[in-house]
C-alpha cells in the first residue's frame, strides 16, 4: 500500500505541474492571459491602436483572438469591483455593481466567483498575474480530480492519469480558459461522482450505513458547495444532472444485485442528503442567485425550436477528428504548400475584407469538443471491452497488514462493476451528444426540468461528454495494460485504421504538392457546393486554391 500511495502522490504532483508547460509564461513569467489587444477594437482605446503598433485592416484592429474579449471586458471588471471593495474596508460594497448602467446586482449574479476559494489569488496578487496562476492551478485541479475518480473506479495509476490529462486538456476545458468561472466549476464534478460511488459501493458490499456513508456525504457536500461558489449556475445544473444520473445508475446496481429496496432507499437517502447539504452550504451564493434568476428576461425568451437551432449542426461532427477544419480564430495567415510561403488572409471569395480563417457555424469556444485521436480510440476500446465483459479479473492492491512494504494481499476487480461503469459512461456520452446536437430528445430537458428553458446553450453538453469519454479512455488503456485474452482484434483493427487513415492523408498531401491542378479544381467545386458554400465564400476563403 505504501508503494501505491507513493505512486498516487507522484502522479498527483505531476498532474498539478503539467499545466505549467502551457501557462508558465503567464503564471511565473512576465506575460498575462488578459487579451489587452482586444480592447483596441473599442473606443476610447481604438484611438491609440496605431500608436501601439497593433495590426490593422481597413482601419480596424485585428486582435490575435477576437473570441476571448470577455476576459478583459467583463471578468477583470468583476474582479476589480471585489478588490476595490476589500481595499476600502467595506466588503458589502461588492453586493451591488454601480458601474454598469444604473447599477446591477453583483454578488447575486455569481460569475465573479467572489467566494470561490481559489479566487483569493485575485485578492493577493496583481490581477494580470493572478489569471495565469489561477488557470494553472485550476487546470491541474481538474486533472487531479479526474485521476481520483478513476482511482476510485479502480483504474491503475497510468490509465487514471491518462483520464485526468484527457479531461483537463480537452477542447472543452482549454477553450473555456477565457471563462474562469467555467473551468472552476467544471473541475469538481469528478470528485462529487467519486463520493456518490463510495456511498453506493458501501451498500453493494454490505457495509453501507452511517459509519460508512457519513464521511463521503460530508466530503461530497463540501465539493458541491465549492462548485456552487465557482459561480457558473449552468455548469452547476449540469453537475447536478450528471450526479443524479450516476446515482440512479448505481442505485439500480444495488437493487439488481441485492434485491433489497431497503438498501436502495438507504443509499438514496445518503446521496440526497449529500446534495441537500451541499446546496445548503452553498446557500450564500445559490439563494440570491435564485432570486435574480427568477427575474431574468431569459425565462421563456427562446422557444424549444430556437434553442435546438442554436445547438451544434450535423456538420460539426467532423471537428471531433479535425478541430481546425472550420478554421481557427488565431489563424490570420496560412502556409501555401505550393508556393512554400506564409500568406496573409486579406479577401474572401466575394472580395470582402477577411482577417482570419474562421468559417464555422459555431465559433471555436462553442465548438470546443476535441479530445485527441488516441483518446477517442481508447474510449472505443474501453466501452467495448467493458460492455462485453472483456475486463478480465486482475489483482488490485489492497491494504497491507502492519503497513509493511511486503507485497500486499490481492483482491479481484469485479468484471460486473467495470461493465456497469462502462455502460454508464457510454450512455452518458451518447446522451450528451444527442442533447448537444439538439435532437428532439432535448425537449425532455426543456419542458421537464425547472428553469432549464433559460439555458440556451445546448453545446455545453460537451462538458458531460468530455468527462464520460475521458473515463472510457482510461478504462481502455487499463484493459490494454492487463494483457487481455479476449478482444485482441479490437485494438489491432483500430490501430490499423488509424495508421491507414494517417498514411493516406499524408499521401494525398504529397500527391497534391506534386500535382496541384486537380486538387485546386476540386477546391473550386467544393467552394461552390453543398451546405458550406455560403460560409466558405463569405467567411473563409478567397478561392479554391486557398480552400
XYZ file of C-alpha atoms in Angstrom:
547
model
C 0.000 0.000 0.000
C 2.858 2.363 0.732
C 4.206 1.990 -2.784
C 0.695 2.523 -4.197
C 0.281 5.708 -2.181
C 3.684 6.939 -3.301
C 2.686 6.292 -6.911
C -0.561 8.232 -6.413
C 1.268 11.119 -4.751
C 3.796 11.274 -7.584
C 1.106 11.230 -10.285
C -0.901 13.928 -8.477
C 2.184 16.129 -8.270
C 2.890 15.647 -11.977
C -0.721 16.431 -12.903
C -0.605 19.636 -10.851
C 2.624 20.726 -12.527
C 1.732 19.657 -16.055
C -0.296 22.803 -16.915
C 2.873 24.843 -16.399
C 4.054 23.515 -19.769
C 1.391 25.818 -21.228
C 0.839 28.538 -18.652
C 4.291 29.147 -17.146
C 4.785 32.434 -19.086
C 1.552 33.777 -17.560
C 1.818 32.138 -14.120
C 5.533 32.618 -13.485
C 6.819 34.833 -16.297
C 6.121 38.348 -17.492
C 3.083 37.650 -19.669
C -0.640 37.740 -18.918
C -3.723 35.858 -20.065
C -5.598 39.148 -20.331
C -6.080 39.894 -24.066
C -5.262 43.588 -23.819
C -5.070 43.955 -27.609
C -8.803 43.229 -27.830
C -9.543 46.494 -26.020
C -8.272 48.472 -29.006
C -11.287 47.345 -31.038
C -13.391 49.787 -28.994
C -13.242 53.476 -28.102
C -11.510 55.140 -26.404
C -8.656 52.647 -26.822
C -9.125 52.420 -30.603
C -7.743 55.945 -30.944
C -4.340 54.638 -29.785
C -4.234 51.456 -31.878
C -1.796 52.769 -34.488
C 0.396 54.327 -31.823
C 0.622 50.928 -30.108
C 1.594 49.249 -33.382
C -1.365 46.855 -33.466
C -2.184 45.110 -36.781
C -4.973 46.837 -38.661
C -7.013 46.133 -41.789
C -9.134 48.845 -43.397
C -8.757 50.949 -40.274
C -9.925 48.209 -37.907
C -7.790 46.481 -35.299
C -7.180 42.764 -35.856
C -6.797 41.184 -32.396
C -4.937 37.906 -32.037
C -8.130 36.148 -30.913
C -11.390 38.082 -31.079
C -13.292 35.363 -29.179
C -11.604 35.887 -25.811
C -12.613 39.503 -25.216
C -14.821 38.587 -22.247
C -11.788 38.177 -20.015
C -10.738 41.802 -20.451
C -14.177 43.339 -20.995
C -16.053 41.616 -18.173
C -14.094 39.349 -15.879
C -11.343 41.748 -14.878
C -14.013 44.362 -14.171
C -15.774 41.958 -11.823
C -12.541 41.184 -10.028
C -11.823 44.912 -9.758
C -15.161 45.533 -8.029
C -14.269 42.946 -5.374
C -10.693 44.136 -4.929
C -11.808 47.760 -4.581
C -14.444 46.771 -2.013
C -11.880 44.823 0.040
C -9.307 47.600 -0.093
C -11.865 50.162 1.020
C -12.625 48.062 4.093
C -16.281 47.678 3.037
C -16.776 44.197 1.543
C -20.504 44.906 1.415
C -19.837 47.268 -1.495
C -19.457 44.164 -3.657
C -23.143 43.325 -3.264
C -24.022 45.920 -5.915
C -22.163 46.996 -9.054
C -22.772 50.686 -9.778
C -20.506 50.671 -12.854
C -22.990 49.131 -15.311
C -25.792 51.426 -16.492
C -27.807 52.410 -13.419
C -26.295 49.594 -11.370
C -26.912 45.850 -11.247
C -26.849 43.132 -8.564
C -23.276 41.934 -8.301
C -22.736 39.200 -5.714
C -26.067 37.559 -6.578
C -25.025 37.002 -10.208
C -22.241 34.671 -9.107
C -19.994 34.721 -12.174
C -17.415 36.833 -10.362
C -16.601 33.736 -8.220
C -16.031 36.046 -5.239
C -16.450 33.322 -2.590
C -14.621 30.590 -4.512
C -11.541 29.501 -2.503
C -9.017 29.863 -5.338
C -10.296 33.385 -6.023
C -8.114 34.518 -3.132
C -5.352 34.654 -5.757
C -7.066 37.656 -7.322
C -7.135 39.445 -3.967
C -3.463 38.981 -3.072
C -1.743 39.046 -6.486
C -1.735 41.665 -9.222
C -4.714 40.867 -11.441
C -2.618 40.487 -14.580
C -0.591 37.761 -12.825
C -3.476 36.149 -10.934
C -5.217 34.898 -14.071
C -2.178 32.844 -15.044
C -1.689 31.320 -11.592
C -5.417 30.629 -11.233
C -5.595 28.873 -14.609
C -2.515 26.762 -13.882
C -3.899 25.568 -10.535
C -7.443 25.125 -11.832
C -6.450 23.003 -14.833
C -4.191 20.966 -12.541
C -7.046 20.527 -10.076
C -9.335 19.257 -12.835
C -6.721 16.683 -13.873
C -6.233 15.517 -10.281
C -9.999 15.317 -9.678
C -10.466 13.095 -12.723
C -7.490 10.985 -11.653
C -9.009 10.444 -8.218
C -12.356 9.450 -9.724
C -10.653 6.860 -11.909
C -8.658 5.517 -8.980
C -11.951 5.246 -7.080
C -13.213 3.196 -10.029
C -10.107 1.003 -9.575
C -8.183 2.023 -12.657
C -4.418 1.753 -12.299
C -2.304 4.927 -11.970
C -1.216 5.246 -15.602
C -4.722 4.820 -17.100
C -6.150 7.091 -14.390
C -3.523 9.714 -15.248
C -4.477 9.461 -18.920
C -8.101 10.176 -17.991
C -7.011 13.173 -15.928
C -4.966 14.603 -18.788
C -7.682 13.903 -21.373
C -10.244 15.716 -19.221
C -8.225 18.753 -18.130
C -6.584 19.335 -21.526
C -9.702 18.627 -23.583
C -11.035 21.021 -26.167
C -13.903 21.919 -23.851
C -11.633 22.801 -20.948
C -8.904 24.680 -22.787
C -11.206 26.870 -24.905
C -13.004 27.717 -21.648
C -9.876 29.199 -20.035
C -11.335 32.557 -21.064
C -14.176 31.876 -18.622
C -12.576 31.394 -15.214
C -15.907 30.519 -13.620
C -16.451 27.667 -16.110
C -13.097 25.959 -15.536
C -13.527 26.471 -11.792
C -16.992 24.915 -11.703
C -16.250 22.016 -14.061
C -13.303 20.759 -12.012
C -15.435 19.430 -9.144
C -17.790 17.017 -10.899
C -15.346 14.047 -10.848
C -14.871 14.386 -7.080
C -18.614 14.559 -6.488
C -19.109 11.390 -8.557
C -16.360 9.656 -6.557
C -18.316 10.351 -3.364
C -21.531 9.006 -4.918
C -19.607 5.904 -5.993
C -18.244 5.296 -2.495
C -21.693 5.561 -0.918
C -23.135 3.087 -3.445
C -20.174 0.730 -3.058
C -20.695 0.566 0.689
C -24.209 -0.764 0.189
C -23.090 -3.155 -2.556
C -20.519 -4.592 -0.137
C -22.988 -4.785 2.719
C -21.078 -2.194 4.785
C -23.387 0.708 3.994
C -24.684 2.749 6.875
C -23.932 5.817 8.916
C -20.322 4.964 9.721
C -19.501 4.287 6.076
C -21.614 6.883 4.261
C -21.354 9.907 6.566
C -17.741 10.845 5.701
C -18.489 10.674 1.961
C -21.686 12.668 2.408
C -19.771 15.395 4.233
C -16.943 15.423 1.697
C -19.304 15.425 -1.295
C -21.339 18.268 0.224
C -18.186 20.364 0.595
C -17.212 19.655 -3.023
C -20.674 20.678 -4.236
C -20.673 23.858 -2.153
C -17.271 24.870 -3.532
C -18.576 24.136 -7.030
C -21.559 26.416 -6.413
C -19.282 29.220 -5.230
C -17.419 28.980 -8.548
C -20.374 30.957 -9.812
C -21.482 29.358 -13.076
C -25.030 28.196 -12.448
C -25.289 26.433 -15.819
C -22.314 24.191 -15.017
C -23.831 23.604 -11.560
C -27.038 22.454 -13.246
C -25.099 20.015 -15.441
C -23.168 18.833 -12.386
C -26.390 18.044 -10.520
C -27.924 16.311 -13.540
C -24.874 14.121 -14.121
C -24.617 13.320 -10.400
C -28.309 12.329 -10.386
C -27.807 10.165 -13.470
C -24.763 8.496 -11.922
C -26.561 7.954 -8.615
C -29.629 6.443 -10.313
C -27.420 4.074 -12.280
C -25.543 2.887 -9.209
C -28.743 2.570 -7.178
C -30.094 0.326 -9.915
C -26.960 -1.797 -9.481
C -27.679 -2.046 -5.742
C -31.228 -3.176 -6.458
C -30.258 -5.719 -9.118
C -27.506 -7.243 -7.016
C -29.105 -7.254 -3.559
C -32.830 -7.316 -4.438
C -33.451 -5.054 -1.478
C -35.482 -1.878 -1.717
C -34.434 -1.096 1.834
C -30.772 -0.979 0.810
C -31.641 1.177 -2.203
C -33.613 3.583 -0.029
C -30.737 3.810 2.436
C -28.160 4.598 -0.240
C -30.510 7.039 -1.976
C -31.182 8.813 1.305
C -27.487 9.385 1.938
C -26.921 10.620 -1.617
C -29.843 13.002 -1.363
C -28.567 14.221 1.995
C -25.201 14.979 0.371
C -26.817 17.119 -2.331
C -29.133 18.932 0.096
C -26.282 19.625 2.498
C -24.054 20.826 -0.355
C -26.711 23.222 -1.648
C -27.264 24.427 1.926
C -23.551 25.097 2.407
C -23.567 26.993 -0.885
C -26.745 28.832 0.072
C -24.968 32.170 0.479
C -24.494 32.120 -3.295
C -27.331 29.975 -4.557
C -30.186 31.783 -2.775
C -29.519 35.319 -4.078
C -28.714 33.794 -7.478
C -32.070 32.019 -7.480
C -33.871 35.278 -6.670
C -32.040 37.010 -9.519
C -32.692 34.193 -11.986
C -36.436 34.218 -11.295
C -36.483 37.798 -12.561
C -34.423 37.054 -15.661
C -35.758 38.004 -19.069
C -34.362 34.688 -20.364
C -37.273 32.713 -18.905
C -39.328 31.732 -21.942
C -37.392 34.130 -24.191
C -36.475 31.339 -26.633
C -38.669 28.542 -27.915
C -37.574 24.929 -27.998
C -37.063 25.142 -31.750
C -34.863 28.230 -31.395
C -32.695 26.539 -28.775
C -32.368 23.451 -30.974
C -31.394 25.672 -33.907
C -28.583 27.113 -31.765
C -27.257 23.637 -30.970
C -24.408 22.009 -32.872
C -25.278 21.420 -36.527
C -24.577 17.998 -38.026
C -21.584 19.419 -39.915
C -19.863 19.908 -36.539
C -19.211 16.150 -36.375
C -16.011 16.486 -38.399
C -14.414 18.683 -35.705
C -14.309 15.684 -33.369
C -11.484 14.455 -35.593
C -10.218 17.709 -37.152
C -10.724 20.588 -34.708
C -9.400 23.191 -37.163
C -11.479 22.011 -40.115
C -13.550 25.204 -39.953
C -10.529 27.314 -39.169
C -9.213 28.870 -36.012
C -9.759 32.441 -34.769
C -5.996 32.861 -34.273
C -5.135 31.924 -37.863
C -4.558 35.171 -39.742
C -2.312 33.576 -42.375
C -1.862 30.160 -43.957
C 1.072 28.216 -45.338
C 0.770 27.898 -49.124
C 2.070 24.370 -49.732
C 2.696 25.087 -53.417
C 4.490 28.404 -53.066
C 6.161 27.334 -49.782
C 5.384 30.715 -48.192
C 3.153 32.045 -45.423
C 0.300 34.028 -46.999
C -1.741 36.580 -45.031
C -5.515 36.379 -45.260
C -6.907 39.521 -46.913
C -10.041 38.828 -49.010
C -12.799 36.242 -49.217
C -14.320 34.835 -52.405
C -16.751 37.770 -52.528
C -13.915 40.308 -52.495
C -14.689 41.434 -48.947
C -12.070 42.087 -46.295
C -11.016 38.954 -44.455
C -8.736 38.869 -41.407
C -8.830 35.246 -40.276
C -9.701 31.735 -41.400
C -12.712 31.002 -39.213
C -15.736 29.864 -41.187
C -17.709 27.535 -38.961
C -21.325 27.872 -37.868
C -20.231 27.585 -34.241
C -17.306 29.638 -33.011
C -14.222 27.994 -31.559
C -15.451 28.277 -27.967
C -18.906 26.883 -28.655
C -17.403 24.119 -30.785
C -14.590 23.045 -28.443
C -15.093 19.290 -28.457
C -11.732 17.811 -29.467
C -10.284 15.105 -27.227
C -7.493 13.745 -29.403
C -7.486 10.774 -31.746
C -5.789 8.474 -29.232
C -8.350 9.379 -26.556
C -11.220 8.577 -28.938
C -9.697 5.234 -29.943
C -9.049 4.258 -26.328
C -12.588 5.313 -25.372
C -13.996 2.968 -28.029
C -11.803 0.163 -26.686
C -12.827 0.939 -23.105
C -16.527 0.981 -23.935
C -16.499 -2.232 -25.978
C -14.193 -4.135 -23.609
C -16.189 -3.152 -20.548
C -19.633 -3.708 -22.023
C -18.685 -7.108 -23.429
C -17.150 -8.176 -20.161
C -13.592 -8.349 -21.505
C -12.317 -6.518 -18.416
C -10.548 -9.635 -17.202
C -10.369 -10.022 -13.449
C -6.980 -8.923 -12.322
C -5.267 -8.295 -8.978
C -5.745 -4.963 -7.341
C -3.627 -3.781 -4.396
C -5.268 -3.653 -1.015
C -4.060 -2.628 2.415
C -1.069 -4.459 3.838
C -1.376 -5.531 7.484
C 1.058 -3.644 9.647
C 1.859 -1.156 6.887
C 4.963 -3.040 5.716
C 6.439 -2.871 2.258
C 5.831 -6.561 1.648
C 3.626 -7.484 -1.327
C 0.047 -6.644 -0.429
C -2.775 -9.196 -0.390
C -4.739 -9.093 -3.635
C -8.422 -8.766 -4.255
C -10.111 -9.081 -7.601
C -11.582 -6.261 -9.621
C -15.198 -7.116 -10.379
C -15.861 -7.531 -14.093
C -19.505 -6.748 -13.294
C -18.579 -3.367 -11.786
C -16.425 -2.449 -14.773
C -19.200 -3.456 -17.153
C -21.699 -1.285 -15.259
C -19.349 1.693 -15.269
C -18.622 1.225 -18.962
C -22.333 1.145 -19.744
C -22.836 4.189 -17.525
C -20.217 6.384 -19.190
C -21.012 5.157 -22.713
C -24.689 6.002 -22.167
C -23.774 9.393 -20.726
C -21.561 10.147 -23.745
C -24.307 9.220 -26.217
C -27.000 11.177 -24.368
C -24.701 14.213 -24.127
C -24.157 14.180 -27.880
C -27.876 13.814 -28.587
C -28.529 16.883 -26.424
C -25.558 18.862 -27.795
C -26.755 18.339 -31.373
C -30.262 19.486 -30.477
C -32.118 16.285 -31.338
C -35.837 16.004 -30.445
C -34.705 14.361 -27.192
C -33.743 17.853 -25.986
C -37.462 18.541 -25.372
C -37.286 16.320 -22.270
C -34.869 18.792 -20.661
C -36.540 21.924 -21.986
C -40.005 21.044 -20.713
C -39.174 18.617 -17.934
C -36.636 20.441 -15.764
C -37.372 23.631 -13.793
C -35.589 26.680 -15.157
C -33.882 24.705 -17.911
C -35.563 26.764 -20.627
C -33.294 29.649 -19.591
C -30.256 27.671 -20.761
C -29.902 28.367 -24.466
C -26.537 26.674 -24.993
C -27.129 23.025 -25.802
C -23.500 22.787 -26.903
C -22.438 22.818 -23.229
C -23.401 19.175 -23.028
C -19.852 18.795 -24.274
C -18.939 19.011 -20.568
C -20.523 15.663 -19.523
C -19.461 14.152 -22.863
C -15.837 15.075 -22.171
C -15.903 13.531 -18.694
C -17.514 10.325 -19.984
C -15.039 9.901 -22.856
C -12.043 10.608 -20.611
C -13.251 7.885 -18.227
C -13.790 5.393 -21.061
C -10.326 6.142 -22.448
C -8.852 5.328 -19.037
C -10.805 2.058 -18.998
C -9.485 1.287 -22.475
C -5.851 1.765 -21.502
C -6.432 -0.152 -18.268
C -7.752 -3.091 -20.272
C -4.867 -2.967 -22.748
C -2.318 -2.986 -19.926
C -3.953 -6.049 -18.371
C -2.845 -8.216 -21.354
C -6.390 -9.464 -22.057
C -7.057 -12.877 -23.531
C -10.186 -11.720 -25.311
C -10.807 -8.985 -27.843
C -7.262 -8.542 -29.064
C -8.648 -7.927 -32.554
C -10.261 -4.618 -31.498
C -7.150 -2.534 -30.698
C -5.366 -4.081 -33.677
C -8.224 -3.150 -36.008
C -8.496 0.387 -34.659
C -4.716 0.768 -34.794
C -4.576 -0.274 -38.440
C -7.497 2.008 -39.318
C -5.652 4.913 -37.707
C -2.379 4.064 -39.459
C -4.046 3.690 -42.855
C -6.048 6.911 -42.425
C -2.964 8.844 -41.359
C -0.759 7.429 -44.102
C -3.490 8.007 -46.681
C -3.839 11.638 -45.620
C -0.098 12.219 -45.863
C -0.042 10.528 -49.268
C -2.812 12.821 -50.524
C -0.893 15.864 -49.294
C 2.219 14.628 -51.105
C 0.324 13.986 -54.333
C -1.338 17.410 -54.136
C 2.056 19.081 -53.809
C 3.307 17.256 -56.910
C 0.092 17.618 -58.961
C -1.781 20.659 -57.634
C -4.154 21.315 -60.557
C -6.738 18.554 -59.862
C -6.847 19.476 -56.188
C -7.304 23.186 -56.902
C -10.142 22.297 -59.270
C -11.690 20.130 -56.556
C -11.360 23.049 -54.131
C -13.243 25.309 -56.541
C -16.073 22.793 -56.834
C -16.304 22.330 -53.085
C -16.257 26.088 -52.602
C -19.442 26.292 -54.655
C -21.137 23.133 -53.418
C -23.317 21.948 -50.640
C -24.209 23.109 -47.174
C -20.978 25.031 -46.525
C -20.691 27.053 -49.761
C -22.182 30.222 -48.261
C -19.917 30.081 -45.201
C -16.752 29.181 -47.104
C -17.246 32.032 -49.549
C -18.197 34.734 -47.092
C -16.130 33.871 -44.036
C -13.205 31.740 -45.013
C -11.603 31.541 -48.425
C -10.549 33.620 -51.400
C -10.538 30.800 -53.962
C -10.326 27.066 -54.446
C -6.549 27.008 -54.071
C -6.727 28.548 -50.611
C -9.575 26.200 -49.676
